[in-house]
Amino acid sequence: MRPLYFLSFFLFLFASACSLRAQTAATAGARPIVDAIEIKSGKVNNVSESAIRAHIEVKVGTEYDQLMVDRSIRSLYGTGLFDFVQAEAVEQPDGKTVKVVFNVQTKYRVQSVALAGYHKFTRKKLMKKMDVPLMAGAVLDEHNIRKGCDNIREFYRKKGYSDAKVDYRVERNEVTGLGRIYIDIDEGVRRRIKAVVFSGNTEFKTKKLRGEIKTSRYKWWWSWASGSGRIDEEKLADDLDKLREFYQNEGYLDILIGEDDVRTVEKADGWVEIDINVHEGRKYFVGDISVEGEEVMNEVTITQMLKLLPGDPFSPKKLDEDRQTIEDMYGTIGRLDASVRAVRVPNVETGNIDISYQITEGDEYKIESIKIEGNDKTKNVVILRELAMRPGQIFNTMWMKNTEARLKNTRFFDEVTVAPEPTNIPGRKNLKVSVTEAPTAQFQFGVGYSTTEEGTFFVQYTQGNFDLFNWRSFFQGAGQKFQVSLNLGSYSNEVVLSFEEPYFRQQRIGLGFELYRRQTEYESDYYETTRIGATVYLRKRLFELFEGRISYTIEDVNVNMLTSTDSDILSAEAGKRLVSKLGFIIQRDTRDDLLFTTNGSRISLSSEVAGLGGDTRYFKLEGRTAFFLPTFETLSQCISVLARAGTVWPFERNTKINGVDYSVPIFDRFFLGGSQSLRGFEYHDVGPKDPDTKDPIGGNSYAFASLEYTIKIAEQFRIAMFYDWGFVNQGSANFNPVLFNDDWGIGLRMLVMNNPLSLDYALPINSDDLNDKGGQFNFSFGTRF
């Protein structure tokens, strides 16, 4: 009986639960019906009722839903037009319906904005600097007003008015719903820094400390252009941090420079002097250096790589660099998990700081497999051939960094990450290469102007990640280079088609060709030159950063006389020639940036032999070099030195006029003058001239040098000062500089449509009787080398 009793009891409980659940469901489903929706506005009503109802999801005749009401409130707040929104459901007398009442308080709108107290700048300029929507009719938002006042205050601060004050007040009209904004400006005195002086500095001279900070004295035109020489609290705070870091890295770990140690001394006429008091403290030196936990490497090998040595001033920066160096050393032998702690141990007896490097070497790892992800269009083989490691090799963190840099340098990817990935195999990890594809095609067209070409029209299509045989991916993904361009100018026309396979047969050998037609007539008023040809070349990395290129060029050159001339020299050049030549170039390029170079160098030596068939026979040799040296980190200042020299020897001396040999055709001689060489002279106007027409006829030897100093004024904008020197001589291997020409000038460097643009104005210093035509303005695209 007892089991039957318990069974009956559980059945009763189950039935009761089901009944309760059904009743609850029935109750939940009996929601009231919305009978009406009412909008109640406060005294200020700047939003129409229809606009409010457009944001209300609840509808008359539907069941009341609190979630829909909540969404309606959020939607109204989201418009930014309301200060207050509330909704309530009012039960109707029938007990089955409700009226939903929305109580809203709209924001005021701007009637006008009045500025007072300003004298140094116009109202229009200050309103623009506010950079917030405060025009008449806009929503009156005090957050925007405060932000606008802060922007005006910041503008004054940058202009040297460090004490400028900007306050506001608002007058609201409840009847109209409009508000008048009054902004009061107290400009204060414009302060310019007369001097930055230091006190308490016994170890370092004031000049040295000034070089460590950005706060500097006012330097008139330079400060006007760069914004320096004015009090900037944020910059000054950063400068104090830099001074502390500088002292600490020189061994002065107890250095104290507080805010109370900086005084601003008022001088006459708005000038101020900033006095920074330095509490240097004692100087600490490195004591004994020990290494613990090393087994794979010995202590001697490790300590030989350290920069911080016993007896050196203690430097936290160098200590951290040495710690990273040790970890990198272990990373080169597959110890990816190696960690190094650099422990400072004060030595009470000597007063120095001993250093103990505590090493946890970790396990050695080899590469199990290579995983590539993110390459939606680029083929795996294009990425694999850039890798410095292969499966089965020991991991090398330096090679990983090198691989990452090489993949970034292809410019196929916006982001590249090369990292180890864990596996289930002991002592093995995968090498994971993650990339984000970058756009590699460029289509450009437009009109331009240069002092040589005058007006030009150009169209160009470039694909840096081309695939000649893959039409399904729109000819992308194999890492090949393709370009086709058309240039139409006032004095020249050019059509070029070029292609290169940088890894011919998956070897580090580039194979390419170029087809071209070039027509120019800016060399002379008497003739034009048309060159139609093709070049095929192979290039390969020879050793270190040196690259070699061998090429073969065949071209048909036509010198067409535009008008009759009495010149025997120019007349001898008329007609067609077939040029067949073999070329070789070896070059080395370490520039940090191909557009705005500030560090590195480029060196090249080229030679050409013409005479493998054709009508022209000569040997040409030319060397070029460019060095870029950073001078000061401030404004990224840089000095560059360019040098070129070349000569050409004819194999046959069969064209002599008045005892002078002109066997080398005019289109293969050397010229100077113009935007790419001596900028104080007209195009090709430096060198030998035709005795009859006075036109440039070029020479068989030349030398050129240029010194340029550039300063960064803004991102992708620099100013330049330069000096150019050079000469062109008639004879082969004649480098007598007695007939040199030179010039000096100033210029601008900027980036336009991702192309470097140069604007230069140069004045000749030494010239001949024919080429001194005064100052020359040069306008050109591209970089000089």
PDB file of C-alpha atoms in Angstrom, residues 591-599 628 636 638 710 712 714-719 748-752 754-758 783:
ATOM      1  CA  ARG A 591      67.247  54.176 -48.325  1.00  0.00           C
ATOM      2  CA  ASP A 592      64.710  54.213 -45.507  1.00  0.00           C
ATOM      3  CA  ASP A 593      61.959  55.691 -47.686  1.00  0.00           C
ATOM      4  CA  LEU A 594      61.794  55.885 -51.458  1.00  0.00           C
ATOM      5  CA  LEU A 595      59.663  59.061 -51.421  1.00  0.00           C
ATOM      6  CA  PHE A 596      60.971  61.150 -48.497  1.00  0.00           C
ATOM      7  CA  THR A 597      64.419  59.704 -47.820  1.00  0.00           C
ATOM      8  CA  THR A 598      66.154  60.841 -44.625  1.00  0.00           C
ATOM      9  CA  ASN A 599      68.630  58.017 -44.063  1.00  0.00           C
ATOM     10  CA  PHE A 628      71.207  60.761 -46.908  1.00  0.00           C
ATOM     11  CA  SER A 636      63.349  65.334 -39.054  1.00  0.00           C
ATOM     12  CA  CYS A 638      68.385  65.709 -43.182  1.00  0.00           C
ATOM     13  CA  THR A 710      65.673  69.490 -45.988  1.00  0.00           C
ATOM     14  CA  LYS A 712      60.092  68.602 -42.278  1.00  0.00           C
ATOM     15  CA  ALA A 714      54.403  68.968 -41.812  1.00  0.00           C
ATOM     16  CA  GLU A 715      53.536  65.396 -42.696  1.00  0.00           C
ATOM     17  CA  GLN A 716      54.527  64.818 -46.352  1.00  0.00           C
ATOM     18  CA  PHE A 717      55.820  68.398 -46.641  1.00  0.00           C
ATOM     19  CA  ARG A 718      59.438  69.587 -46.422  1.00  0.00           C
ATOM     20  CA  ILE A 719      61.417  72.714 -47.266  1.00  0.00           C
ATOM     21  CA  LEU A 748      59.511  72.597 -51.416  1.00  0.00           C
ATOM     22  CA  ARG A 749      58.987  68.833 -51.279  1.00  0.00           C
ATOM     23  CA  MET A 750      55.485  67.375 -50.989  1.00  0.00           C
ATOM     24  CA  LEU A 751      53.437  64.320 -51.846  1.00  0.00           C
ATOM     25  CA  VAL A 752      50.651  64.739 -54.424  1.00  0.00           C
ATOM     26  CA  ASN A 754      51.178  59.490 -53.819  1.00  0.00           C
ATOM     27  CA  ASN A 755      53.863  60.984 -56.083  1.00  0.00           C
ATOM     28  CA  PRO A 756      56.708  63.217 -54.844  1.00  0.00           C
ATOM     29  CA  LEU A 757      56.475  66.769 -56.176  1.00  0.00           C
ATOM     30  CA  SER A 758      59.391  69.230 -56.164  1.00  0.00           C
ATOM     31  CA  THR A 783      62.912  61.867 -56.980  1.00  0.00           C
TER      32      THR A 783
END
